[in-house]
Coordinates of C-alpha atoms in Angstrom, one line a residue:
M1 CA -41.9 93.9 0.7
A2 CA -45.5 94.9 0.5
S3 CA -44.8 96.9 -2.7
H4 CA -43.2 93.8 -4.3
S5 CA -46.3 91.7 -3.4
L6 CA -48.6 94.3 -4.9
K7 CA -46.4 94.4 -8.1
Y8 CA -46.5 90.5 -8.4
A9 CA -50.3 90.5 -7.8
F10 CA -50.8 93.2 -10.4
V11 CA -48.7 91.3 -13.0
A12 CA -50.5 88.0 -12.2
G13 CA -53.9 89.6 -12.5
S14 CA -52.9 91.2 -15.8
V15 CA -51.8 87.8 -17.2
L16 CA -55.0 86.2 -16.2
F17 CA -57.1 89.0 -17.7
L18 CA -55.1 88.8 -21.0
F19 CA -55.6 85.0 -21.1
F20 CA -59.4 85.4 -20.6
V21 CA -59.6 88.0 -23.5
L22 CA -57.6 85.7 -25.8
T23 CA -59.8 82.8 -24.9
V24 CA -63.0 84.7 -25.8
L25 CA -61.5 86.0 -29.0
L26 CA -60.3 82.6 -30.2
I27 CA -63.3 80.5 -29.1
G28 CA -66.0 83.0 -29.6
P29 CA -69.5 83.1 -28.1
Q30 CA -70.9 79.7 -27.2
P31 CA -74.3 78.4 -28.3
S32 CA -77.1 78.8 -25.8
S33 CA -79.6 76.0 -25.2
D34 CA -81.9 77.1 -27.9
G35 CA -79.3 76.9 -30.6
V36 CA -78.9 80.7 -30.9
K37 CA -75.5 82.1 -30.1
E38 CA -75.1 85.1 -27.7
D39 CA -74.3 87.2 -30.7
G40 CA -77.7 86.5 -32.2
S41 CA -76.6 83.9 -34.8
L42 CA -77.6 80.3 -34.9
G43 CA -75.4 77.8 -33.1
Q44 CA -74.6 74.2 -33.8
G45 CA -73.8 73.0 -30.3
R46 CA -75.3 70.0 -28.6
R47 CA -78.0 70.4 -26.0
S48 CA -77.3 72.1 -22.7
D49 CA -76.3 70.3 -19.6
D50 CA -79.8 71.0 -18.1
E51 CA -81.5 69.4 -21.1
A52 CA -79.1 66.4 -21.1
T53 CA -79.8 65.6 -17.5
D54 CA -83.6 66.2 -17.6
E55 CA -85.3 62.8 -17.6
A56 CA -88.4 64.1 -19.3
F57 CA -86.2 65.7 -22.0
K58 CA -84.4 62.4 -22.5
T59 CA -87.6 60.5 -23.2
R60 CA -89.0 62.9 -25.7
R61 CA -88.4 62.9 -29.5
H62 CA -86.9 66.1 -30.7
L63 CA -88.0 67.8 -33.8
E64 CA -86.5 70.8 -35.6
I65 CA -88.8 72.8 -37.9
W66 CA -86.9 75.0 -40.3
S67 CA -89.0 77.4 -42.4
L68 CA -88.1 79.6 -45.3
T69 CA -91.7 80.2 -46.3
G70 CA -95.0 81.5 -45.0
A71 CA -96.4 78.0 -44.9
G72 CA -94.0 77.2 -42.0
L73 CA -95.2 80.3 -40.1
Y74 CA -98.8 79.2 -40.7
L75 CA -98.0 75.8 -39.4
W76 CA -96.2 77.1 -36.3
S77 CA -98.3 80.0 -35.2
H78 CA -101.8 79.1 -36.4
I79 CA -102.0 75.3 -36.4
I80 CA -99.5 74.3 -33.7
G81 CA -100.1 77.4 -31.7
G82 CA -96.4 78.1 -31.0
E83 CA -95.1 81.4 -29.7
L84 CA -92.4 83.3 -31.6
T85 CA -89.5 85.5 -30.4
S86 CA -87.1 87.6 -32.5
S87 CA -83.5 86.4 -32.8
A88 CA -80.3 87.2 -34.7
G89 CA -81.0 90.9 -34.7
G90 CA -84.5 90.4 -36.0
R91 CA -83.4 88.3 -39.0
L92 CA -85.0 85.1 -37.5
S93 CA -88.1 84.1 -35.6
V94 CA -87.7 81.2 -33.2
G95 CA -89.8 79.3 -30.8
Q96 CA -90.1 76.0 -28.8
K97 CA -93.1 73.9 -27.8
V98 CA -93.8 70.5 -26.3
I99 CA -96.7 68.5 -27.7
G100 CA -97.2 65.0 -26.3
S101 CA -93.9 63.1 -26.6
W102 CA -92.4 65.7 -29.0
H103 CA -90.1 68.6 -28.1
M104 CA -90.3 71.0 -31.1
R105 CA -87.9 73.8 -32.0
F106 CA -88.9 76.3 -34.7
A107 CA -86.9 78.8 -36.7
N108 CA -88.0 81.0 -39.7
G109 CA -86.0 83.4 -41.8
K110 CA -84.4 83.8 -45.2
D111 CA -80.9 83.6 -43.5
L112 CA -81.4 80.0 -42.5
S113 CA -78.8 77.6 -44.0
P114 CA -78.4 73.8 -43.8
S115 CA -75.0 74.3 -42.1
Y116 CA -76.9 75.6 -39.0
I117 CA -78.7 72.3 -38.4
R118 CA -77.5 70.7 -35.1
P119 CA -75.5 67.6 -35.8
D120 CA -77.5 65.5 -33.3
T121 CA -80.8 66.3 -35.0
E122 CA -83.0 63.2 -35.4
F123 CA -86.2 64.5 -36.9
L124 CA -86.6 67.5 -39.2
V125 CA -89.4 69.3 -41.0
L126 CA -88.4 71.7 -43.8
A127 CA -90.9 74.3 -44.9
L128 CA -89.8 75.4 -48.4
N129 CA -91.0 77.0 -51.6
G130 CA -91.3 74.9 -54.8
R131 CA -93.2 77.4 -57.0
S132 CA -90.3 78.3 -59.3
D133 CA -87.1 76.9 -60.7
A134 CA -85.1 79.3 -58.4
T135 CA -86.8 78.1 -55.2
R136 CA -86.6 74.5 -56.3
A137 CA -82.8 74.9 -56.6
T138 CA -82.8 76.0 -52.9
L139 CA -84.9 72.9 -52.0
L140 CA -82.4 70.6 -53.8
H141 CA -79.5 72.3 -51.9
W142 CA -81.2 71.5 -48.6
L143 CA -81.9 67.9 -49.7
N144 CA -78.3 67.4 -50.7
Q145 CA -77.1 68.3 -47.2
L146 CA -79.3 65.8 -45.4
P147 CA -77.1 62.7 -45.7
S148 CA -74.4 64.5 -43.8
L149 CA -76.6 64.4 -40.7
T150 CA -75.7 60.9 -39.5
Q151 CA -78.2 60.8 -36.7
L152 CA -81.1 61.9 -38.8
K153 CA -84.0 59.4 -38.7
G154 CA -86.8 61.1 -40.5
V155 CA -87.6 64.2 -42.6
G156 CA -90.9 65.9 -43.5
L157 CA -91.3 68.4 -46.3
L158 CA -93.9 71.2 -46.1
L159 CA -93.9 72.7 -49.6
I160 CA -95.6 75.4 -51.5
G161 CA -96.2 73.5 -54.7
S162 CA -96.4 74.5 -58.3
E163 CA -99.4 76.7 -59.0
N164 CA -100.1 74.6 -62.1
C165 CA -100.2 71.5 -59.9
R166 CA -97.5 69.8 -61.9
N167 CA -95.0 68.6 -59.4
D168 CA -93.1 65.7 -61.1
W169 CA -90.0 67.9 -60.6
L170 CA -90.2 66.8 -56.9
L171 CA -90.0 63.1 -57.7
S172 CA -87.0 63.8 -59.9
Q173 CA -85.3 65.8 -57.1
L174 CA -86.0 63.1 -54.5
S175 CA -84.6 60.3 -56.7
S176 CA -81.5 62.3 -57.4
V177 CA -80.4 62.7 -53.8
G178 CA -79.8 59.1 -52.7
R179 CA -80.1 58.5 -49.0
A180 CA -82.0 61.8 -48.6
D181 CA -84.9 60.2 -50.6
N182 CA -85.2 57.5 -48.0
L183 CA -85.1 60.0 -45.1
V184 CA -88.1 61.9 -46.5
K185 CA -91.1 60.2 -44.9
C186 CA -93.8 62.8 -45.4
V187 CA -94.5 65.5 -48.0
W188 CA -97.3 68.0 -47.3
M189 CA -97.9 70.1 -50.4
T190 CA -100.2 72.9 -51.4
Y191 CA -102.6 73.1 -54.4
D192 CA -104.5 70.2 -55.9
H193 CA -101.5 68.2 -57.0
K194 CA -101.8 64.6 -58.3
L195 CA -99.2 63.1 -56.0
A196 CA -101.5 62.7 -53.0
D197 CA -101.5 59.0 -52.1
G198 CA -102.4 58.8 -48.4
H199 CA -99.0 57.3 -47.6
R200 CA -96.1 59.7 -48.3
F201 CA -97.7 62.6 -50.2
F202 CA -100.6 64.7 -48.8
Q203 CA -102.4 67.9 -49.6
W204 CA -102.0 70.9 -47.4
P205 CA -103.9 74.2 -47.5
L206 CA -102.3 77.5 -48.5
G207 CA -103.7 79.0 -45.3
V208 CA -103.4 82.6 -44.3
A209 CA -100.6 84.9 -45.4
A210 CA -98.6 84.5 -42.2
Y211 CA -95.6 86.0 -43.9
R212 CA -97.5 89.2 -44.2
N213 CA -98.2 89.1 -40.4
F214 CA -101.9 88.1 -40.8
P215 CA -103.0 88.0 -37.1
V216 CA -103.9 84.9 -35.1
Q217 CA -107.5 85.4 -34.1
A218 CA -109.6 83.7 -31.4
V219 CA -113.3 83.1 -31.9
A220 CA -114.1 85.0 -28.7
E221 CA -112.7 88.2 -30.2
F222 CA -115.7 88.5 -32.6
S223 CA -119.2 89.7 -32.0
L224 CA -121.6 87.1 -33.4
S225 CA -124.8 89.1 -33.0
Q226 CA -123.8 92.6 -34.2
P227 CA -124.7 93.4 -37.8
R228 CA -121.7 94.0 -40.1
P229 CA -121.7 97.2 -42.2
Y230 CA -120.8 95.5 -45.6
R231 CA -122.5 92.7 -47.5
C232 CA -119.2 91.8 -49.1
N233 CA -115.7 92.9 -49.7
F234 CA -113.1 92.7 -52.4
L235 CA -109.6 94.2 -51.9
G236 CA -107.2 93.0 -54.5
T237 CA -105.4 93.3 -57.9
V238 CA -107.4 93.3 -61.1
Y239 CA -105.4 91.7 -64.0
D240 CA -106.1 92.2 -67.7
G241 CA -108.0 89.3 -69.2
S242 CA -109.1 87.9 -65.8
S243 CA -112.5 87.3 -64.3
R244 CA -111.7 90.1 -61.8
K245 CA -112.7 92.7 -64.4
E246 CA -116.1 91.2 -64.7
L247 CA -116.3 91.1 -60.9
R248 CA -115.4 94.8 -60.6
T249 CA -118.2 95.8 -63.0
I250 CA -120.7 93.7 -61.1
L251 CA -119.6 95.2 -57.8
N252 CA -120.0 98.8 -59.2
S253 CA -123.6 98.0 -60.2
A254 CA -124.3 96.3 -56.8
N255 CA -123.1 99.4 -54.9
E256 CA -125.3 101.6 -57.1
D257 CA -128.3 99.4 -56.2
G258 CA -127.6 99.9 -52.4
L259 CA -126.0 96.4 -51.8
V260 CA -123.0 97.9 -50.1
C261 CA -119.7 96.1 -50.6
F262 CA -116.3 97.4 -49.6
V263 CA -114.1 97.5 -52.7
K264 CA -110.5 98.6 -53.1
I265 CA -108.8 97.9 -56.4
R266 CA -105.1 98.0 -57.3
T267 CA -103.5 97.3 -60.7
K268 CA -100.2 95.8 -59.5
W269 CA -99.7 92.9 -57.1
V270 CA -97.4 93.5 -54.2
P271 CA -95.9 90.6 -52.2
H272 CA -95.8 92.3 -48.8
E273 CA -98.4 94.5 -47.2
K274 CA -97.6 97.6 -45.2
A275 CA -99.0 97.9 -41.7
D276 CA -101.8 100.3 -42.8
S277 CA -102.9 98.3 -45.8
M278 CA -102.9 95.0 -43.7
E279 CA -105.0 96.8 -41.1
L280 CA -107.4 98.0 -43.7
Y281 CA -107.7 94.5 -45.2
T282 CA -108.4 92.8 -41.9
R283 CA -110.9 95.5 -40.9
A284 CA -112.7 94.9 -44.2
L285 CA -112.9 91.1 -43.5
K286 CA -114.2 91.7 -40.0
N287 CA -116.9 94.1 -41.2
S288 CA -118.2 92.0 -44.1
D289 CA -120.6 89.1 -44.2
L290 CA -119.1 87.8 -47.4
T291 CA -115.6 87.9 -48.9
L292 CA -115.2 87.5 -52.6
C293 CA -112.4 85.2 -53.7
P294 CA -111.7 85.3 -57.4
V295 CA -109.1 83.0 -59.0
G296 CA -105.5 84.3 -59.6
Q297 CA -102.7 82.2 -60.9
N298 CA -104.3 79.3 -59.1
A299 CA -107.9 78.7 -57.8
E300 CA -106.7 78.7 -54.2
S301 CA -105.8 81.9 -52.4
Y302 CA -104.9 83.1 -48.9
R303 CA -108.1 85.2 -48.9
I304 CA -110.3 82.1 -48.5
Y305 CA -108.8 81.1 -45.2
E306 CA -108.3 84.7 -44.0
A307 CA -112.0 85.3 -44.5
M308 CA -113.0 82.3 -42.5
A309 CA -110.6 83.2 -39.7
M310 CA -112.6 86.5 -39.5
G311 CA -116.0 85.0 -39.6
S312 CA -116.7 86.1 -43.2
V313 CA -118.1 83.6 -45.7
P314 CA -115.8 83.1 -48.7
V315 CA -117.6 83.3 -52.1
I316 CA -115.1 81.2 -54.2
E317 CA -114.8 81.1 -57.9
D318 CA -114.8 77.4 -58.5
V319 CA -112.8 77.5 -61.7
D320 CA -109.3 76.0 -62.5
P321 CA -107.4 78.8 -64.4
T322 CA -104.5 76.4 -65.0
H323 CA -106.6 73.6 -66.6
S324 CA -104.2 71.2 -64.8
C325 CA -105.5 71.2 -61.2
Q326 CA -108.6 69.1 -61.5
N327 CA -106.9 65.9 -60.5
P328 CA -109.4 63.5 -58.8
V329 CA -108.1 61.9 -55.5
R330 CA -109.7 59.8 -52.9
S331 CA -110.7 61.9 -49.9
D332 CA -108.7 59.7 -47.4
H333 CA -105.6 60.4 -49.4
L334 CA -105.6 64.1 -48.8
L335 CA -104.9 64.4 -45.1
P336 CA -103.7 61.5 -43.0
F337 CA -104.7 60.9 -39.4
H338 CA -107.2 63.8 -39.4
L339 CA -110.1 64.1 -37.0
A340 CA -112.9 62.9 -39.2
T341 CA -116.4 64.3 -38.6
T342 CA -119.9 63.4 -39.9
R343 CA -119.7 66.4 -42.2
D344 CA -116.7 65.0 -44.2
I345 CA -117.2 63.3 -47.5
P346 CA -117.1 59.5 -46.9
S347 CA -113.6 58.0 -46.8
G348 CA -112.6 56.6 -50.1
Q349 CA -114.9 58.8 -52.2
E350 CA -113.1 60.7 -55.0
V351 CA -112.9 64.4 -54.8
Q352 CA -112.0 66.5 -57.9
G353 CA -110.2 69.8 -57.9
P354 CA -110.1 72.6 -57.7
H355 CA -110.5 73.1 -53.9
R356 CA -110.4 69.3 -53.1
L357 CA -109.5 69.8 -49.5
L358 CA -112.4 72.3 -48.8
K359 CA -114.9 70.1 -50.6
S360 CA -113.8 66.9 -48.8
L361 CA -114.2 68.6 -45.4
R362 CA -117.5 70.2 -46.6
A363 CA -116.3 73.8 -45.8
P364 CA -119.3 76.2 -45.3
V365 CA -118.4 78.4 -48.3
I366 CA -120.3 79.5 -51.4
F367 CA -118.9 78.2 -54.7
V368 CA -119.7 80.0 -58.0
K369 CA -118.8 79.1 -61.5
S370 CA -119.2 82.7 -62.8
W371 CA -119.5 86.1 -61.1
S372 CA -122.7 86.6 -62.9
E373 CA -124.2 84.6 -60.0
L374 CA -123.2 87.3 -57.5
P375 CA -126.2 89.7 -57.8
A376 CA -128.6 86.9 -56.9
I377 CA -126.4 85.9 -53.9
L378 CA -126.4 89.5 -52.7
Q379 CA -130.1 89.8 -53.0
K380 CA -130.5 86.6 -50.9
E381 CA -128.2 88.1 -48.3
K382 CA -130.4 91.1 -48.1
S383 CA -133.4 89.0 -47.2
M384 CA -131.6 87.1 -44.4
S385 CA -132.4 88.0 -40.8
L386 CA -129.7 89.1 -38.4
K387 CA -130.3 85.8 -36.5
E388 CA -129.6 83.7 -39.6
I389 CA -126.5 85.7 -40.4
S390 CA -125.3 85.5 -36.8
E391 CA -125.8 81.7 -36.7
R392 CA -123.9 81.3 -40.0
R393 CA -121.1 83.5 -38.6
A394 CA -120.8 81.3 -35.5
H395 CA -120.8 78.2 -37.7
I396 CA -118.0 79.3 -40.0
L397 CA -115.8 80.5 -37.1
Q398 CA -116.4 77.1 -35.4
W399 CA -115.7 75.3 -38.6
Y400 CA -112.4 77.1 -39.1
K401 CA -111.4 76.4 -35.5
E402 CA -112.0 72.7 -36.1
F403 CA -110.2 72.9 -39.5
L404 CA -107.0 74.0 -37.7
A405 CA -107.5 71.2 -35.2
T406 CA -107.8 68.8 -38.1
L407 CA -104.6 70.0 -39.6
N408 CA -102.9 69.8 -36.2
S409 CA -104.2 66.2 -35.8
S410 CA -103.0 65.3 -39.3
F411 CA -99.6 66.8 -38.8
M412 CA -99.0 65.2 -35.4
G413 CA -100.2 61.8 -36.7
S414 CA -97.7 62.0 -39.5
L415 CA -95.0 62.9 -37.0
N416 CA -95.8 60.0 -34.8
S417 CA -95.7 57.7 -37.8
M418 CA -92.4 59.1 -38.8
G419 CA -91.1 58.8 -35.2
D420 CA -91.9 55.1 -35.0
V421 CA -88.8 54.2 -37.0

């Protein structure tokens, strides 16, 4: 009798185990509360039971930030101050943060797809690249998917714009996608584009190359009083027919005259830095009083913001290589809701490109129209006392800290305006 009982128990247990295995195979892994499945891929499920019953969670507005570009990483890590963890086998970087009444969820990676957006998403910011026809096709693909999200109330676009500052293509794309056009409430776009109107279209800085893992630095990490070994630095690519050739010649002469600058030239641009080359670059910034910022395809460059983040004064070539980025715009049309200071250009005054944003906020940088001005600048540096240089270093680090706070204020103000629908 006991043997029969054991046999039946064994059979029943086997059936239950088989049923469990089939259930797992048929249903698959379920989404976790952060929208990432247990197998590392993004899920589409609704929020967890803990979230759904949490009273504070219910009263918050929920924002998804989806990034396929370094501008999104700069926003999340440097401006918002969000943390990142690796997901989906290292293919994605994800994070969450609560600011005021907003609960934000961030995801960055080239594998992101519109099909991954949670169906109950109400507010969405897409960080995308609009530099080329190929990347604009990706942008249009995302826009076309927005009407299918029936609970969506507002969308913001954070875009890398065209380097020639001609962005009429965006107006055409928005007008072609019907309801999605109405959903897009805010567009933050890089470079000195002519669309900035203070209502829907705003200017945004290129920022640091976060996609190259440029580090987040705190002011306290720098010595303000110690002398730096280099007057200036330039690490970059020299193109044929560019002003960078003239700069290289001037730097060679400066080093011969004892005005020591750190110089490392390459002849071919590479999109991604290796760990050792990035370490060399950041060390050069930290050890130089000035960082030389020649124009490239556009007047703006990551180098400008990376120098300020390291307490090095950018010397910026104030020339528009495209001849189409000098669009004058009212200063109050560039960034909405930002924390104005007495240093800013008065609201309503026109600012002309290039570098409208830096000029409107009176960034403590040095502008030059030609690199022939550099020898006189270096001679002046040589005559400055360590106290003067230290005070300037403290000033630029503080200015950049306030600049990030200004961007944060502007972004959050735009979100709050979008959320009041």
